[in-house]
Amino acid sequence: MGLLDDKVVLVNGGSQGGAAAGARAAGREGAVVAVSGRRPEPGEALAAELAAAGGQAMFVRADLTDAEQATACVARVVEAHGRVDCLVNSAGLTSRGTLLDTTPELFDQHIAINLRAPFFAMQAAVADMVRRAAPGTVVNVITSSAHGGQPFLAPYVAAKAGLIGLTRNAAHAHRWDRIRINGLNIGWTATEGEDATQRAFHGAGDDWREQAAARLPMGRLGQPDEIADFVVLLLSDRSGVVTGSVIDWDQNVLGGLD
């Protein structure tokens, strides 16, 4: 449909899972795509895949836990393509910790990747948009757990709940600049990262997806390509004037009780 024709889209944390799906979807819709991540092999492979499909793509190596690298990542894209029109903050850390056993080090890791990285990436991208007096869009991929979450997600929830507040604050601050900033509170999704988390922290076997699906209302987990399509919609003009919205992309209903 060409929803992102001629747009320069930066997907942070875009080398795997839902982020990679978002990069592919943006490429299919006509965007020039930049993906960032720590590991060059999957990032460069994804950029090559997008280029082979006929698009323009680049990989930017960055450790987003470092605020300077998060800012420099945006600068690299601006240097290469002259601007950033759309930003997707998809990088995330989901390692477990409760209120009682979370160390300061683990807490700081969650804040660094789940809150500080999107803050400074948005700072740089929005500054570029304001400098050019050009409209733009940002989508922050958050989590339905930010409403409260499980006891073993205490530092994750703390950081992601902060990202909800930041999303709304930034959207309000820059609405007159015609910069739209929205968030997605995604539910349980079948990604490579979730597979690793289930195996590392919950002793899950090869059939964990099937077992999880049986416990969910729709009988399946969310899929990365479904989230990617929603992200593209929010990045595009087809989402109209919507800004400051944090949408629950989940099959469980907040506040609903059985």
Short mmCIF file of C-alpha atoms in Angstrom, two decimals, residues 49-216:
data_model
loop_
_atom_site.label_atom_id
_atom_site.label_comp_id
_atom_site.label_asym_id
_atom_site.label_seq_id
_atom_site.Cartn_x
_atom_site.Cartn_y
_atom_site.Cartn_z
CA GLU A 49 17.56 -9.04 3.35
CA LEU A 50 15.64 -5.77 3.08
CA ALA A 51 17.96 -4.50 0.36
CA ALA A 52 17.62 -7.77 -1.57
CA ALA A 53 13.85 -7.29 -1.50
CA GLY A 54 14.33 -4.03 -3.36
CA GLY A 55 14.40 -1.55 -0.50
CA GLN A 56 17.00 0.70 1.07
CA ALA A 57 18.32 -0.43 4.44
CA MET A 58 21.24 0.05 6.79
CA PHE A 59 22.42 -1.37 10.09
CA VAL A 60 23.73 0.84 12.88
CA ARG A 61 25.68 -0.93 15.58
CA ALA A 62 24.80 0.56 18.96
CA ASP A 63 24.57 -0.45 22.59
CA LEU A 64 21.44 1.45 23.53
CA THR A 65 22.14 1.11 27.24
CA ASP A 66 24.66 3.90 26.60
CA ALA A 67 22.73 7.17 26.20
CA GLU A 68 25.46 8.61 23.98
CA GLN A 69 25.17 5.66 21.60
CA ALA A 70 21.39 5.96 21.54
CA THR A 71 21.78 9.58 20.48
CA ALA A 72 24.60 8.81 18.04
CA CYS A 73 22.45 6.12 16.41
CA VAL A 74 19.97 8.78 15.31
CA ALA A 75 22.82 11.02 14.15
CA ARG A 76 24.18 8.21 11.95
CA VAL A 77 20.84 7.87 10.19
CA VAL A 78 20.52 11.62 9.72
CA GLU A 79 24.05 11.69 8.29
CA ALA A 80 23.23 8.89 5.86
CA HIS A 81 19.74 9.94 4.77
CA GLY A 82 19.36 13.57 5.81
CA ARG A 83 16.61 13.01 8.34
CA VAL A 84 14.61 10.63 10.54
CA ASP A 85 10.87 10.70 9.85
CA CYS A 86 9.80 7.82 12.06
CA LEU A 87 11.28 6.17 15.15
CA VAL A 88 10.35 2.82 16.65
CA ASN A 89 11.74 2.01 20.08
CA SER A 90 11.61 -1.79 20.28
CA ALA A 91 14.69 -2.70 22.29
CA GLY A 92 13.85 -4.32 25.60
CA LEU A 93 15.12 -6.34 28.54
CA THR A 94 12.84 -8.86 30.25
CA SER A 95 15.16 -10.54 32.77
CA ARG A 96 13.35 -11.47 35.96
CA GLY A 97 13.41 -9.87 39.39
CA THR A 98 10.97 -9.38 42.26
CA LEU A 99 10.73 -6.48 44.68
CA LEU A 100 12.68 -8.52 47.23
CA ASP A 101 15.48 -9.99 45.12
CA THR A 102 16.18 -7.29 42.49
CA THR A 103 19.69 -5.90 42.86
CA PRO A 104 20.58 -2.28 42.10
CA GLU A 105 22.56 -3.57 39.13
CA LEU A 106 19.55 -5.40 37.64
CA PHE A 107 17.30 -2.41 38.29
CA ASP A 108 19.75 -0.11 36.50
CA GLN A 109 19.93 -2.50 33.53
CA HIS A 110 16.17 -2.32 33.10
CA ILE A 111 16.09 1.45 33.40
CA ALA A 112 18.96 1.74 30.90
CA ILE A 113 17.37 -0.26 28.07
CA ASN A 114 13.64 0.02 28.78
CA LEU A 115 13.45 3.72 29.69
CA ARG A 116 16.66 5.69 29.25
CA ALA A 117 17.39 4.37 25.74
CA PRO A 118 13.99 5.39 24.29
CA PHE A 119 14.20 8.72 26.13
CA PHE A 120 17.46 9.74 24.48
CA ALA A 121 16.61 8.21 21.10
CA MET A 122 13.39 10.24 21.10
CA GLN A 123 15.30 13.32 22.23
CA ALA A 124 17.61 13.07 19.22
CA ALA A 125 14.92 12.13 16.68
CA VAL A 126 12.46 14.79 17.81
CA ALA A 127 15.25 17.39 17.83
CA ASP A 128 15.92 16.54 14.17
CA MET A 129 12.22 16.88 13.33
CA VAL A 130 11.94 20.21 15.15
CA ARG A 131 15.12 21.51 13.48
CA ARG A 132 13.60 20.78 10.08
CA ALA A 133 10.15 22.04 11.14
CA ALA A 134 8.87 18.73 9.79
CA PRO A 135 6.17 16.39 11.13
CA GLY A 136 7.16 12.93 12.33
CA THR A 137 6.00 9.90 14.26
CA VAL A 138 7.32 7.79 17.11
CA VAL A 139 6.05 4.42 18.35
CA ASN A 140 7.25 3.04 21.67
CA VAL A 141 6.77 -0.70 22.10
CA ILE A 142 5.89 -1.14 25.76
CA THR A 143 4.06 -4.03 27.52
CA SER A 144 0.67 -4.83 28.98
CA SER A 145 2.57 -5.77 32.15
CA ALA A 146 3.18 -2.05 32.71
CA HIS A 147 -0.30 -1.96 34.25
CA GLY A 148 1.02 -4.05 37.16
CA GLY A 149 2.45 -7.26 35.82
CA GLN A 150 3.65 -10.40 37.52
CA PRO A 151 5.61 -10.31 40.80
CA PHE A 152 8.78 -11.53 39.02
CA LEU A 153 8.78 -8.52 36.69
CA ALA A 154 9.25 -5.74 39.23
CA PRO A 155 12.15 -3.81 37.62
CA TYR A 156 10.75 -4.40 34.12
CA VAL A 157 7.37 -3.02 35.14
CA ALA A 158 8.94 -0.03 36.87
CA ALA A 159 10.87 0.93 33.73
CA LYS A 160 8.08 0.26 31.24
CA ALA A 161 5.51 2.12 33.34
CA GLY A 162 7.89 5.05 33.18
CA LEU A 163 7.92 4.73 29.39
CA ILE A 164 4.14 5.06 29.32
CA GLY A 165 4.39 8.36 31.19
CA LEU A 166 7.22 9.52 28.95
CA THR A 167 5.23 8.66 25.81
CA ARG A 168 2.30 10.81 26.91
CA ASN A 169 4.50 13.63 28.17
CA ALA A 170 6.48 13.85 24.93
CA ALA A 171 3.33 13.60 22.82
CA HIS A 172 1.78 16.50 24.70
CA ALA A 173 4.97 18.56 24.51
CA HIS A 174 5.35 18.20 20.74
CA ARG A 175 1.80 18.08 19.43
CA TRP A 176 2.13 21.63 18.08
CA ASP A 177 5.23 20.51 16.20
CA ARG A 178 2.94 17.96 14.49
CA ILE A 179 5.03 15.13 15.90
CA ARG A 180 2.83 12.21 16.91
CA ILE A 181 4.08 9.88 19.65
CA ASN A 182 2.17 6.74 20.61
CA GLY A 183 2.78 3.46 22.42
CA LEU A 184 1.76 -0.18 22.20
CA ASN A 185 1.26 -2.24 25.35
CA ILE A 186 1.85 -5.63 23.77
CA GLY A 187 0.77 -8.87 25.40
CA TRP A 188 2.34 -12.32 25.31
CA THR A 189 4.02 -12.71 21.93
CA ALA A 190 5.92 -15.58 20.28
CA THR A 191 9.39 -14.12 19.65
CA GLU A 192 12.93 -15.44 19.79
CA GLY A 193 13.53 -13.37 22.89
CA GLU A 194 10.46 -14.76 24.64
CA ASP A 195 11.57 -18.30 23.78
CA ALA A 196 14.97 -17.66 25.38
CA THR A 197 13.34 -16.07 28.44
CA GLN A 198 10.92 -18.96 28.97
CA ARG A 199 13.73 -21.49 28.76
CA ALA A 200 16.20 -19.53 30.91
CA PHE A 201 13.88 -18.40 33.70
CA HIS A 202 10.96 -20.83 33.69
CA GLY A 203 12.48 -24.15 32.61
CA ALA A 204 10.23 -24.28 29.55
CA GLY A 205 10.48 -27.13 27.08
CA ASP A 206 9.99 -27.23 23.34
CA ASP A 207 6.19 -27.27 23.72
CA TRP A 208 5.88 -24.13 25.86
CA ARG A 209 4.14 -22.20 23.05
CA GLU A 210 1.42 -24.84 22.75
CA GLN A 211 0.94 -24.94 26.52
CA ALA A 212 0.77 -21.15 26.69
CA ALA A 213 -1.68 -20.94 23.80
CA ALA A 214 -4.06 -23.33 25.52
CA ARG A 215 -4.32 -20.88 28.44
CA LEU A 216 -5.12 -17.85 26.29
#
